[in-house]
XYZ file of C-alpha atoms in Angstrom:
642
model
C 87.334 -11.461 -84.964
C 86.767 -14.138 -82.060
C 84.546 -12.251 -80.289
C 82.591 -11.340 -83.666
C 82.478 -15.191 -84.480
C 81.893 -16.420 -80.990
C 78.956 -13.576 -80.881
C 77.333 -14.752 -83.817
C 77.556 -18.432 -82.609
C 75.689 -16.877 -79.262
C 73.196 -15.070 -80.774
C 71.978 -17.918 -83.130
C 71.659 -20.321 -80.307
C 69.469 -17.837 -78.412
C 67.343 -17.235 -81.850
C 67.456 -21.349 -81.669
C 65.832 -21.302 -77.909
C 63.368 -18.415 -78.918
C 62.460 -20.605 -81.962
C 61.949 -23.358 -79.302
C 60.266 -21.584 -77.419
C 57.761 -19.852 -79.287
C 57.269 -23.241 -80.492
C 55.857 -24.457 -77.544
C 53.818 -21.471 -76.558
C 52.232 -22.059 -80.130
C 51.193 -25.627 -79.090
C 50.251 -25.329 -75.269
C 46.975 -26.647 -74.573
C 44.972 -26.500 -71.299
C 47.208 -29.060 -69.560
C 49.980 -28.184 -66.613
C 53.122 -26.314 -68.542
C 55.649 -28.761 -68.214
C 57.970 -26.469 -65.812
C 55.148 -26.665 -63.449
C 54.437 -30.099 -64.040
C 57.737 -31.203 -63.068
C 58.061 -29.574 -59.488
C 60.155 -31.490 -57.427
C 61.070 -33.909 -59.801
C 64.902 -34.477 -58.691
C 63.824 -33.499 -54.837
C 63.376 -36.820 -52.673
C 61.068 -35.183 -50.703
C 59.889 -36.613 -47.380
C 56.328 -37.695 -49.443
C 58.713 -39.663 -51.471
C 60.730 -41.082 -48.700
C 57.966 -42.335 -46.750
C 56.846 -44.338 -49.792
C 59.574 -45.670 -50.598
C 60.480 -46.736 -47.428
C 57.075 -47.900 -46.351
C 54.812 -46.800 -42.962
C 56.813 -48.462 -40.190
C 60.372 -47.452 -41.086
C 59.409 -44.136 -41.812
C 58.225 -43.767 -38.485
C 61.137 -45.041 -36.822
C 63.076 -41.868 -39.172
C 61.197 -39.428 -38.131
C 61.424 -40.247 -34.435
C 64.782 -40.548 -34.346
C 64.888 -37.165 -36.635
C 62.898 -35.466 -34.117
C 65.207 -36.860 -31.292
C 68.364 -35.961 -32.546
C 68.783 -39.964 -31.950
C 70.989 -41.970 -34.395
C 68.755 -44.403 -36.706
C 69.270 -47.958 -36.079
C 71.025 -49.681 -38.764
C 67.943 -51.366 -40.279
C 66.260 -47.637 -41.081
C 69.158 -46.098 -41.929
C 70.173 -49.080 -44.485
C 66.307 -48.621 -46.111
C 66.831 -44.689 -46.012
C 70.082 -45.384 -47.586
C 68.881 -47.726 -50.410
C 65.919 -45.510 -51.142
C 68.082 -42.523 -51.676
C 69.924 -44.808 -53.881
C 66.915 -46.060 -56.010
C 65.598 -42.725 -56.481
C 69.417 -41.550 -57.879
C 69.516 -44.218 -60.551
C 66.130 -43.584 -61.483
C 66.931 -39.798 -62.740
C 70.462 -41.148 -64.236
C 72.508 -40.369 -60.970
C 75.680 -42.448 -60.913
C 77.919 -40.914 -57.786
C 76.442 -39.421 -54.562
C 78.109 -36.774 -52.588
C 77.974 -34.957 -49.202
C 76.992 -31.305 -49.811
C 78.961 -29.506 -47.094
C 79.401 -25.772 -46.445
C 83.065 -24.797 -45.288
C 83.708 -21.693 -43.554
C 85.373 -20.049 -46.721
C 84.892 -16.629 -44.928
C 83.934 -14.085 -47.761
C 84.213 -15.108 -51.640
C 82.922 -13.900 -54.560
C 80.178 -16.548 -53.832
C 79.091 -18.589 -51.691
C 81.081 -21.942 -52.231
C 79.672 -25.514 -51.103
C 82.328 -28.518 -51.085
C 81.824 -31.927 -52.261
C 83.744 -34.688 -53.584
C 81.501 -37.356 -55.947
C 81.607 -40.726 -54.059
C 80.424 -44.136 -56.908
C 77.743 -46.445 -55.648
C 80.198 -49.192 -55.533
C 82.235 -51.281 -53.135
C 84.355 -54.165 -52.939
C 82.747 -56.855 -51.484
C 84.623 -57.759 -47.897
C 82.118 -60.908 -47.488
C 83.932 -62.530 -50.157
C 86.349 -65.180 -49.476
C 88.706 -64.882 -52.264
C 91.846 -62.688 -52.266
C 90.891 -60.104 -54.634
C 87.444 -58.959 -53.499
C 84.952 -58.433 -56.499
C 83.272 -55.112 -56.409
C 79.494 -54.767 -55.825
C 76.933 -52.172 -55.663
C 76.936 -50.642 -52.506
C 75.429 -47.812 -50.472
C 74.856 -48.679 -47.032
C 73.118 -46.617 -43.932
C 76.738 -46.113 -42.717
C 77.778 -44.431 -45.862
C 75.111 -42.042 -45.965
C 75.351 -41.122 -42.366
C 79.205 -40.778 -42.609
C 82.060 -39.316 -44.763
C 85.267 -37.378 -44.102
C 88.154 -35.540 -45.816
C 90.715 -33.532 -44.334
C 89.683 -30.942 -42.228
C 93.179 -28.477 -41.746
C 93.037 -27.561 -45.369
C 89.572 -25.688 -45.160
C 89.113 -22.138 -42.982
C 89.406 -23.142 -39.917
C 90.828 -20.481 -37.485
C 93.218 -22.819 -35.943
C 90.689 -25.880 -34.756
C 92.267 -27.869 -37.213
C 96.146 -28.241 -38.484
C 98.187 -30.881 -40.542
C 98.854 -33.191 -37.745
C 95.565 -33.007 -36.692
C 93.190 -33.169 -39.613
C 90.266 -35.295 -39.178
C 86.497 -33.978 -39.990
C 83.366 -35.521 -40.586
C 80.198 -34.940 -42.802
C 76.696 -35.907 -42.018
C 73.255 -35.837 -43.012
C 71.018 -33.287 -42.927
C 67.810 -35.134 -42.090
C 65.838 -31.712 -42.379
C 67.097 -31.007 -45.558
C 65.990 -33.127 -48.576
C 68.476 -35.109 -51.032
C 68.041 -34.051 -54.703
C 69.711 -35.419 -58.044
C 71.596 -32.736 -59.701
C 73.392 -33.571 -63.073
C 74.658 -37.568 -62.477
C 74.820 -36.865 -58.865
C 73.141 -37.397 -55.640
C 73.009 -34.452 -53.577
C 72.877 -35.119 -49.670
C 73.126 -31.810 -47.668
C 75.298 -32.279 -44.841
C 76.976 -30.905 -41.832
C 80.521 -30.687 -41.601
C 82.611 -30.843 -38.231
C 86.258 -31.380 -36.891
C 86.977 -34.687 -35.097
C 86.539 -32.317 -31.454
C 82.937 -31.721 -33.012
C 83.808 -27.817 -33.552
C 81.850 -26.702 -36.722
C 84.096 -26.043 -39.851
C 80.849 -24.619 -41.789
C 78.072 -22.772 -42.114
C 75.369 -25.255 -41.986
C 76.329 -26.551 -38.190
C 75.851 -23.311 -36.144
C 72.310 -22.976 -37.748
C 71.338 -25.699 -37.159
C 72.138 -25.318 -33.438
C 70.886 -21.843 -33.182
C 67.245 -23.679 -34.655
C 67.790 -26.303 -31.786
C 68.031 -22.790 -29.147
C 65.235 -20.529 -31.005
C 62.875 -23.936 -30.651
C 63.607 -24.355 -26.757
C 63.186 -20.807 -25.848
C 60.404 -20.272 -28.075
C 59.041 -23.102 -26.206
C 59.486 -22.020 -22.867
C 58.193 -18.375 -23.329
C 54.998 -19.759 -24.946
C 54.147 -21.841 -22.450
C 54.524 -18.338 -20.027
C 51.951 -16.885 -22.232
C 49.807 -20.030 -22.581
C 49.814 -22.364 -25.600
C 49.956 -25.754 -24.345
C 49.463 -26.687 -28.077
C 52.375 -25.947 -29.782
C 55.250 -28.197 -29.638
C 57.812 -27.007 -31.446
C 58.988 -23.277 -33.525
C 61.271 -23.566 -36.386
C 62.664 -20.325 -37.895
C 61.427 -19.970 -41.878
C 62.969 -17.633 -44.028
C 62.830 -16.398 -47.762
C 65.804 -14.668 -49.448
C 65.844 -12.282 -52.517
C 68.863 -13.009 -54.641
C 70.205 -9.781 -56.550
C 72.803 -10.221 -58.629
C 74.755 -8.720 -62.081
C 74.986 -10.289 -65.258
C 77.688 -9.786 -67.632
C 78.562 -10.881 -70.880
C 81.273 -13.560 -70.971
C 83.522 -12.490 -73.494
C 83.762 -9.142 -72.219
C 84.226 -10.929 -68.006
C 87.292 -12.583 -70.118
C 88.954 -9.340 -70.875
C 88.595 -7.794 -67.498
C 91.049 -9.433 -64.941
C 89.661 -6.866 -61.958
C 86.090 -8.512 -62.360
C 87.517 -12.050 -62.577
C 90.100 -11.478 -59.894
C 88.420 -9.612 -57.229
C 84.439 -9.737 -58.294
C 84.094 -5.942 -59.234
C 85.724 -3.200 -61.430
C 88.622 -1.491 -60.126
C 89.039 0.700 -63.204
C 87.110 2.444 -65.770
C 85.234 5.808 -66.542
C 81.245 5.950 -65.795
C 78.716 5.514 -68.298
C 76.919 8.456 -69.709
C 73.565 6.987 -67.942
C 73.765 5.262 -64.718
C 70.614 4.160 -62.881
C 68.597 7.817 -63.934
C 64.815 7.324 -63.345
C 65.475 4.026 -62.769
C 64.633 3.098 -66.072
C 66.107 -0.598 -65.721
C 63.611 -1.296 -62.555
C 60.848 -3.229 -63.457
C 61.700 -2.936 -67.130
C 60.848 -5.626 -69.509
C 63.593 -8.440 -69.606
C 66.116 -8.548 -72.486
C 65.410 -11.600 -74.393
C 68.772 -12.739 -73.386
C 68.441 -12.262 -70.173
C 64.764 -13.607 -70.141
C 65.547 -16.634 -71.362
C 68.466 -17.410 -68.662
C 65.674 -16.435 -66.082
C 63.670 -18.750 -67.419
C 65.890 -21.850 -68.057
C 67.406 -21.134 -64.238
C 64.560 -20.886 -62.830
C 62.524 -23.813 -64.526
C 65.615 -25.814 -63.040
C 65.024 -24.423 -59.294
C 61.472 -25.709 -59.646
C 62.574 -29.086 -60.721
C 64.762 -29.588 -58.141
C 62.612 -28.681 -55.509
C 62.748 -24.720 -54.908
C 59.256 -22.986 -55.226
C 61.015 -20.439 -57.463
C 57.851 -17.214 -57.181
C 59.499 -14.004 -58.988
C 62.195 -12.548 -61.368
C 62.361 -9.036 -62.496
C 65.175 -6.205 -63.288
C 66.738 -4.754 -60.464
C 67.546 -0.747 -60.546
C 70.402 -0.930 -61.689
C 71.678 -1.806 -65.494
C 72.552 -5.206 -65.994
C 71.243 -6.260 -62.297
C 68.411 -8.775 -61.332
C 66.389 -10.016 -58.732
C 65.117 -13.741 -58.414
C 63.089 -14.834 -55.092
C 61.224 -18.324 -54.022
C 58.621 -18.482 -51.365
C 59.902 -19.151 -47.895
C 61.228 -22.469 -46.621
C 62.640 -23.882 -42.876
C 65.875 -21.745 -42.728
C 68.076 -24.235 -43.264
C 66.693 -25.832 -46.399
C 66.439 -22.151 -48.207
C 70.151 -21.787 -47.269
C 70.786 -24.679 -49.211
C 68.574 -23.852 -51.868
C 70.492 -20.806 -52.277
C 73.352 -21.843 -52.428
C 71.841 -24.511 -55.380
C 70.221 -21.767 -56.768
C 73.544 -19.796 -57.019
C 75.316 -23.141 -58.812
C 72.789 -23.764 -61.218
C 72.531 -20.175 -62.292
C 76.579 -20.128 -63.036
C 75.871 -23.371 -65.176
C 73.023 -21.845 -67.130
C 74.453 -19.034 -67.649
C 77.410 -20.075 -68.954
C 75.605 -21.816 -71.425
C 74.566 -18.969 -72.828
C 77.549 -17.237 -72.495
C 76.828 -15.159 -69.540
C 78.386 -14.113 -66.115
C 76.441 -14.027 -62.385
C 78.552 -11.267 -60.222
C 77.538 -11.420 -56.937
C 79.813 -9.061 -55.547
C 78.155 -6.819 -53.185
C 79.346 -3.726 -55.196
C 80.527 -4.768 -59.101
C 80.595 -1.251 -60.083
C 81.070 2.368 -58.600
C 77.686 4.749 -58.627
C 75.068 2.307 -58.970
C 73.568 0.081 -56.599
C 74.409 -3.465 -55.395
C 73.328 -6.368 -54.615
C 71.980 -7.516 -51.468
C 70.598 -10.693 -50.786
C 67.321 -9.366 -48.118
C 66.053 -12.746 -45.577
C 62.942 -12.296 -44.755
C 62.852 -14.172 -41.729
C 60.154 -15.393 -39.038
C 59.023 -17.908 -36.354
C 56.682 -20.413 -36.552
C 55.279 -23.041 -34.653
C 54.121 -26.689 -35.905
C 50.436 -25.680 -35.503
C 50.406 -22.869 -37.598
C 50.779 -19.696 -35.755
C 52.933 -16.996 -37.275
C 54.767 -15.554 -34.462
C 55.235 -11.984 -36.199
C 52.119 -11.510 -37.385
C 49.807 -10.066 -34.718
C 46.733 -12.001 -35.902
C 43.194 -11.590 -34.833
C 43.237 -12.857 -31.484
C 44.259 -11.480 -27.954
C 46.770 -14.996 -27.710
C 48.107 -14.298 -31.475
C 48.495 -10.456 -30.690
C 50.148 -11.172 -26.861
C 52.776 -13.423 -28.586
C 53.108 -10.734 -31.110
C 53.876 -8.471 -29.355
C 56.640 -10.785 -26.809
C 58.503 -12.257 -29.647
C 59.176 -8.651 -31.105
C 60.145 -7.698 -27.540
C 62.321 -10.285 -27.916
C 63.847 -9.368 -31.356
C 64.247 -5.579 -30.228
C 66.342 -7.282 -27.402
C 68.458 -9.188 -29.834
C 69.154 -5.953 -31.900
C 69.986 -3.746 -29.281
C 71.877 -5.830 -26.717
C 73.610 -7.702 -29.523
C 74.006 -5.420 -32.531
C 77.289 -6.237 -32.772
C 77.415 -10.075 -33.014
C 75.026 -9.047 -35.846
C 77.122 -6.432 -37.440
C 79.931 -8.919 -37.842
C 77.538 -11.636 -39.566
C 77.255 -9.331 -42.668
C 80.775 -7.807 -42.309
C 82.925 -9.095 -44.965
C 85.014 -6.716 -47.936
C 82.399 -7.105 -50.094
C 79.359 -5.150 -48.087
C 81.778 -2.724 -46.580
C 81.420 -1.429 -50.370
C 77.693 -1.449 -50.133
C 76.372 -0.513 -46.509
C 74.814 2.688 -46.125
C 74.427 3.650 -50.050
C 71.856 3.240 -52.971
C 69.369 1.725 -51.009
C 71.048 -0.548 -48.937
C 70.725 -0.413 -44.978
C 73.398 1.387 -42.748
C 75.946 -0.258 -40.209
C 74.139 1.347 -37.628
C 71.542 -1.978 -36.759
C 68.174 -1.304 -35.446
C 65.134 -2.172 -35.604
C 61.786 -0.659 -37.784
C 58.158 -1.505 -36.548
C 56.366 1.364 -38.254
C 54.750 4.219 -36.426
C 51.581 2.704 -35.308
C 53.207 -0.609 -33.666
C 55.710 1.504 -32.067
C 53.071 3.459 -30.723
C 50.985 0.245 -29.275
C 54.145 -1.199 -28.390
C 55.179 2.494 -26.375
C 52.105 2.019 -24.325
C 52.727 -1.590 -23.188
C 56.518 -0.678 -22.107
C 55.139 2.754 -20.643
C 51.820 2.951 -19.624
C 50.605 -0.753 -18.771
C 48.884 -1.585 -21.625
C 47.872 -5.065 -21.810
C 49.961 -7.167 -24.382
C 47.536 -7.696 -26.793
C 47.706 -4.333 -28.029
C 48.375 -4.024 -31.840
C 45.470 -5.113 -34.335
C 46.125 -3.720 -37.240
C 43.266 -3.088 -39.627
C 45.621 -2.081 -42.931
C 45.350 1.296 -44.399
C 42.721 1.404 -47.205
C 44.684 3.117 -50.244
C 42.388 4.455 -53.072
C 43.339 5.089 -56.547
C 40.948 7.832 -56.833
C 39.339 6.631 -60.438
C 36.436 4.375 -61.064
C 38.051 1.577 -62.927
C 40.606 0.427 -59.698
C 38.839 -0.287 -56.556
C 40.026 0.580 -53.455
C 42.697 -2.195 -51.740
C 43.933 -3.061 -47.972
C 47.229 -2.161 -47.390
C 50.284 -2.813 -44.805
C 49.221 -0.876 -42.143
C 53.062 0.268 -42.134
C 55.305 2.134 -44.644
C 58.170 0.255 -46.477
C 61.360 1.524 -45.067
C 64.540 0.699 -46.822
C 66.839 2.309 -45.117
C 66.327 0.127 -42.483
C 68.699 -2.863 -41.339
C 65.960 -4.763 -40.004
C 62.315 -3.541 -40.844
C 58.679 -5.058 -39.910
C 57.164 -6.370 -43.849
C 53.368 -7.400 -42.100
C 54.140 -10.663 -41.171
C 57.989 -11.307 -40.308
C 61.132 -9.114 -40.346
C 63.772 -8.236 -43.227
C 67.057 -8.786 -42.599
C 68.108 -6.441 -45.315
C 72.084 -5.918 -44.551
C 72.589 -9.767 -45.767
C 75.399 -9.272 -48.556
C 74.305 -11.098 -52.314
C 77.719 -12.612 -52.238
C 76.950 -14.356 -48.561
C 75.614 -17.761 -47.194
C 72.417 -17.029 -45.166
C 73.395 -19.677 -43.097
C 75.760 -17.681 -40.325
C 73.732 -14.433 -40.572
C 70.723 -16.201 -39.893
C 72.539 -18.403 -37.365
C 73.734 -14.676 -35.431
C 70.213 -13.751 -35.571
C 68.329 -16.657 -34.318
C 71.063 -17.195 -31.168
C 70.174 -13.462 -30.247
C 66.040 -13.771 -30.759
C 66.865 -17.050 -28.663
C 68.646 -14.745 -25.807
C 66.025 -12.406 -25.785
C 63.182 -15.265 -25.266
C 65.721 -16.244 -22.052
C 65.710 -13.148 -20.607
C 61.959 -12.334 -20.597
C 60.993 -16.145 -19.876
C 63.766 -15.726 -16.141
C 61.458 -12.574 -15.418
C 58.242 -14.690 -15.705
C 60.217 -17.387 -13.556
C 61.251 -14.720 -11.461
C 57.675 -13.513 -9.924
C 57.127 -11.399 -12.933
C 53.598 -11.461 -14.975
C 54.023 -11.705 -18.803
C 53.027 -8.517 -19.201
C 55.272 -6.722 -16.946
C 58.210 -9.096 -17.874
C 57.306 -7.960 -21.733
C 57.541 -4.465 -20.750
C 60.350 -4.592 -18.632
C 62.392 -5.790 -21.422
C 60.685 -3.862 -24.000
C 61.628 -0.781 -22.229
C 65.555 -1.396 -21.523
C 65.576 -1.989 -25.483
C 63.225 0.903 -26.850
C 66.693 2.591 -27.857
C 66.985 0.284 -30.497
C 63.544 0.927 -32.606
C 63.942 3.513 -34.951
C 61.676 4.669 -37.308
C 63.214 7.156 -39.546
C 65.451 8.041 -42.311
C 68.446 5.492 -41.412
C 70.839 7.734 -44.304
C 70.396 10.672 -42.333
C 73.512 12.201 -40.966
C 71.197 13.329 -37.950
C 70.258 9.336 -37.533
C 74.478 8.699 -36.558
C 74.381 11.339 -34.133
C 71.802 10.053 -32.683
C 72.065 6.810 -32.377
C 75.613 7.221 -30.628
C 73.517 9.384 -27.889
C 71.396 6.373 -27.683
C 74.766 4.326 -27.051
C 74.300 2.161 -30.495
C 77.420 0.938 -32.273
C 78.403 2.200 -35.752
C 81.051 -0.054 -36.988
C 81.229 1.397 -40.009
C 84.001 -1.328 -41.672
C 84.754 -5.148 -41.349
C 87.284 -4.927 -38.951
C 85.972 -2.298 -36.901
C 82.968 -4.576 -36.451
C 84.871 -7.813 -36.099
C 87.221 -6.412 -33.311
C 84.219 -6.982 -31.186
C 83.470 -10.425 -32.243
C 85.147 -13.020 -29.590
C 84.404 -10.360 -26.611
C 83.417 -11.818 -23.418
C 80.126 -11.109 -23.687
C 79.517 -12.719 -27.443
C 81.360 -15.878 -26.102
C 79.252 -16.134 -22.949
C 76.139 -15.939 -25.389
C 76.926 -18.225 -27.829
C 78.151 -20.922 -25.613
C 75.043 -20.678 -23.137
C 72.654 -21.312 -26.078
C 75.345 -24.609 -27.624
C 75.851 -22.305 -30.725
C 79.476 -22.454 -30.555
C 81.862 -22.747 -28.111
C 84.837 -19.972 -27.133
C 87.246 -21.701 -29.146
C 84.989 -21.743 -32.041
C 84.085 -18.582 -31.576
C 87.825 -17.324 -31.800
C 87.663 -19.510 -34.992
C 85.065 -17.490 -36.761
C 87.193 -14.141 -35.904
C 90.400 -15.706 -37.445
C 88.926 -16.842 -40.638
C 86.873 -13.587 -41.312
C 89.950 -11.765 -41.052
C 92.205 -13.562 -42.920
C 89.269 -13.389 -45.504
C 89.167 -9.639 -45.602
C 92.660 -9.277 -45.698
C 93.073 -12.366 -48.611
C 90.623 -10.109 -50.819
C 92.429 -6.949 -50.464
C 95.877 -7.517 -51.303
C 96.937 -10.642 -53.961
C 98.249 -13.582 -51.800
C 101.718 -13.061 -53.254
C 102.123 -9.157 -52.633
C 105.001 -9.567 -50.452
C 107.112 -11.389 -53.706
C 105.765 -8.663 -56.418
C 107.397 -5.718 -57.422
C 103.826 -4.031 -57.506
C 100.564 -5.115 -55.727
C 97.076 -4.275 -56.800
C 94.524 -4.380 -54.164
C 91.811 -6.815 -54.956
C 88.845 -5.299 -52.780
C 89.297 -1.865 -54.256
C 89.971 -0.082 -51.313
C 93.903 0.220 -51.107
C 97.087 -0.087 -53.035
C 100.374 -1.416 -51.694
C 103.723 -0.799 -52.779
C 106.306 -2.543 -51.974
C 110.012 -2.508 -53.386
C 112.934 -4.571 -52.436
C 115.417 -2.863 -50.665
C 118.274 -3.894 -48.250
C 116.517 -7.093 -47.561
C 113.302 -5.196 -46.202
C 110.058 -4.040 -47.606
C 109.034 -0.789 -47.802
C 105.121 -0.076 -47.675
């Protein structure tokens, strides 16, 4: 009777929004749509920094930004009280550090922050009991701290040693959300080791800059002066109702469905892919989506997924660590919308048996500050010679470190998922397409000069009048593929919905980064760029592959090629802290070996925290979370039995 009542309830609020709606369609004139009017609204975006802060002190930010310099106290004190104008004037009454612990692998990715008031007492008072003021000073917004040994940690923190620290990040813009401030921020022990997810990327964007740097110089650009890495992600996701969530403990406890019979029609002919959205669900998309745009996230597509019940929802790219934090926004505000209309995000990587999950795919890519696109070969012989070295040095990251990249989407969650319905194997490697591999075959075999790929696009004709005749890719869409070529940057497909970009990303850019070192010491070495390229190219051409990555023929061969299959979390994580992955991620300031040690520890005890309940030891009967094992345990003599 509840559910009948509290259905009814739902169903004429969501006639009350389509009223609303229809409402405003039926008045719209010529002028912007309000959604789009409203971009960026509760985003203090540098534009609006440098205004309010005025010419001079803006400069003085951005140098020291650029530096990695502290701001004096003058700047930061104006940065400060312009972040706090620009709260009060959208109703913001607390401010808080947006931080990004290491939670290892939830049902979601899960920011911390604790909601700070814009008050103080005021210490330059003489009398006894100090009034309170208004108060938000450089030093507040540059500094905060909680208790580190109560996050993930892996053993850098513990009780009697607790301290950690949060910080701006000066990249990543402040935005108002509900009667907050937001201010994205780093988050580190009181040794400096990173407790988050945030820290390591940035440092891995500090290596992929420097060695970016250095190999373009080998190849000539005196221009360019610095290369960021962008990326855009492609949230999938399932939505549920929320009385029905309520009455399954499996999908609240553990994020997917441990029990149940199939449906009489799964994902047949794909009938839910590309289908028209259910009202319902259309007007969540819309509502979540209109509130990305207003707080800053350039919010481009929504659509069904293949699966019933799933969805898609992508922005355009941004500077990697900004879209990790829009993500992660992205992922909050969608949980408050759609609670409001009595709905449920699962993000799990695999919700339900037979049908596909949810991945979330980074399409990631270099680029420098004067506008070249370092994976897309361009017009040019200097556009196609990069090319054609910073996919050298990507096919170098794959191969040499496929297993540092294994473990960055190895959690319980995409152990469900890799290698079915679409999503990529375990086995990592890297797709170009046939043509580039065939350019790229002659420069690491038969001396062909770098610039070597131009692709013209395949004209595709749809053979009637009425449709002309269009330029495509001039390579096929493989999605079977960890790691394909998409025209003009590279897919990190194996990401996990459920996931923070951030360490992924992090992984990937500290590997690219190793693979610029090693064909920039060749140049240094007597080497030309060419022959350097090649060299390199050709102790990594194991690691391009080009075909079916489902096949069972594809896992016999790629162990005669000597590529890794770590087909499970702690198969791949077993090879996490080896010498090898230490030596890399310290020489390139990423982490250090006791950090990396760290990042083992907490993705274990992750794994194992989502397969069995935290209290199995003390139950009678233990259900296994993750969906992959049962333990029994009875109490007998004073030992358990498993």
């Amino acid at each position: 009777y509840q559910r009948r009542v509290r259905g009814t309830i739902v169903q004429a609020e969501m006639l009350s929004r389509l009223a609303l709606r229809q409402q405003r369609i039926a008045t719209r004139h010529l002028s912007t749509p309000a959604v789009i009017a409203n971009k960026g609204n509760l985003l203090l975006d540098d534009a609006k920094l440098a205004a309010a802060v005025g010419p001079d002190t803006w400069a003085k930010f951005k140098d020291a930004r650029a530096s990695g310099a502290a701001c004096d106290k003058q700047t930061a004190n104006a940065v400060a009280d312009a972040m706090k104008e620009f709260a009060y004037s959208h109703g913001a009454i607390n401010y808080a550090h947006w931080f990004s612990p290491v939670r290892g692998a939830p049902q979601e990715a899960l920011n911390g922050l604790k909601h700070d008031s814009f008050i103080d007492l005021d210490f330059g008072s003489s009398e006894v009991i100090k009034p309170v003021k208004e108060d938000f000073s450089g030093s507040k917004l540059f500094f905060n701290e909680t208790d580190g040994s109560s996050f993930p940690n892996g053993g850098t923190r513990v009780t009697h040693s607790a301290a950690a620290y949060m910080s701006w990040d000066r990249m990543s813009p402040a935005f108002v959300k509900g009667d907050t401030l937001y201010i994205p921020a780093s988050f580190v022990a009181w040794t400096g080791a990173a407790l988050d997810e945030k820290t390591p990327l940035l440092r891995s964007q500090n290596a992929v800059n420097e060695e970016g740097l250095r190999l373009l110089r080998h190849l000539g650009d005196t221009s360019a002066s610095q290369v960021v890495s962008n990326v855009g992600w492609e949230q999938e996701f399932f939505i549920v109702d929320r009385d029905l969530w309520l009455e399954r403990p499996d999908l609240i406890a553990s994020g997917r469905t441990l029990l149940g019979a199939a449906p009489a029609r799964g994902q047949q002919t794909s009938v839910n892919y590309f289908s028209r959205l259910q009202p319902r669900i259309k007007a969540l998309m819309d509502e979540w989506c209109a509130a990305q745009i207003e707080s800053g996230i350039c919010s481009s597509v929504f659509h069904n997924e293949v699966a019933p019940g799933q969805h898609e929802q992508s922005p355009v790219f941004s500077l990697t660590n900004v879209a990790s934090d829009q993500n992660v926004l992205a992922m909050e505000l969608l949980n408050d919308i759609a609670a409001e209309h009595n709905l449920v995000p699962l993000y799990h990587e695999k919700p339900f048996a037979g049908i596909n999950g949810s991945g979330k795919h980074s399409n990631w890519g270099l680029n420098t500050d004067t506008g070249k696109n370092l994976y897309a070969p361009g017009k040019t012989a200097e556009t196609q010679a990069d090319f054609t070295a910073f996919v050298t040095a990507l096919a170098h990251a794959i191969t040499q470190h496929g297993d540092v990249l294994r473990c960055s989407i190895a959690h319980a969650g995409n152990d469900h998922r890799l290698g079915a319905q679409e999503a990529p194997p375990a086995i990592l490697s890297l797709y170009t397409g046939y043509n580039m591999a065939e350019a790229l075959k002659g420069v690491a075999y038969d001396g062909a000069d770098l610039a070597c790929y131009n692709p013209a696009g395949k004209q595709v004709d749809f053979g009637c009048t009425n449709v002309s005749a269009i330029a495509g890719a001039n390579e096929d869409r493989n999605r079977t593929a960890p790691i394909p070529f998409c025209g003009n940057r590279f897919e990190f497909r194996a990401v996990g919905s459920s996931q923070n970009i951030s360490f992924p990303l992090a992984v990937l850019n500290t590997a690219v980064a190793d693979g610029l070192d090693v064909i920039s010491t060749k140049i240094e070495g007597g080497a030309s760029p060419r022959d350097a390229v090649a060299a390199v190219l050709a102790d990594n051409w194991h690691g391009i592959f080009n075909g079916d990555g489902y096949s069972e023929e594809w896992q016999t061969e790629a162990a005669s090629r000597g590529l890794l299959n770590l087909k499970d979390t702690p198969a791949a994580w077993a090879h996490f802290d080896a010498d090898k992955n230490k030596k890399l991620f310290d020489k390139f300031g990423v982490f250090t070996a006791e950090e990396t040690e760290a990042r083992k520890n907490i993705a274990l005890e992750a794994y194992t925290c989502l397969l069995y309940t935290s209290d199995a030891a003390d139950e009678e009967d233990s259900g296994d979370l993750g969906g992959r094992r049962s333990i029994k345990k009875k109490k007998r003599m004073g030992h358990d039995e498993e």
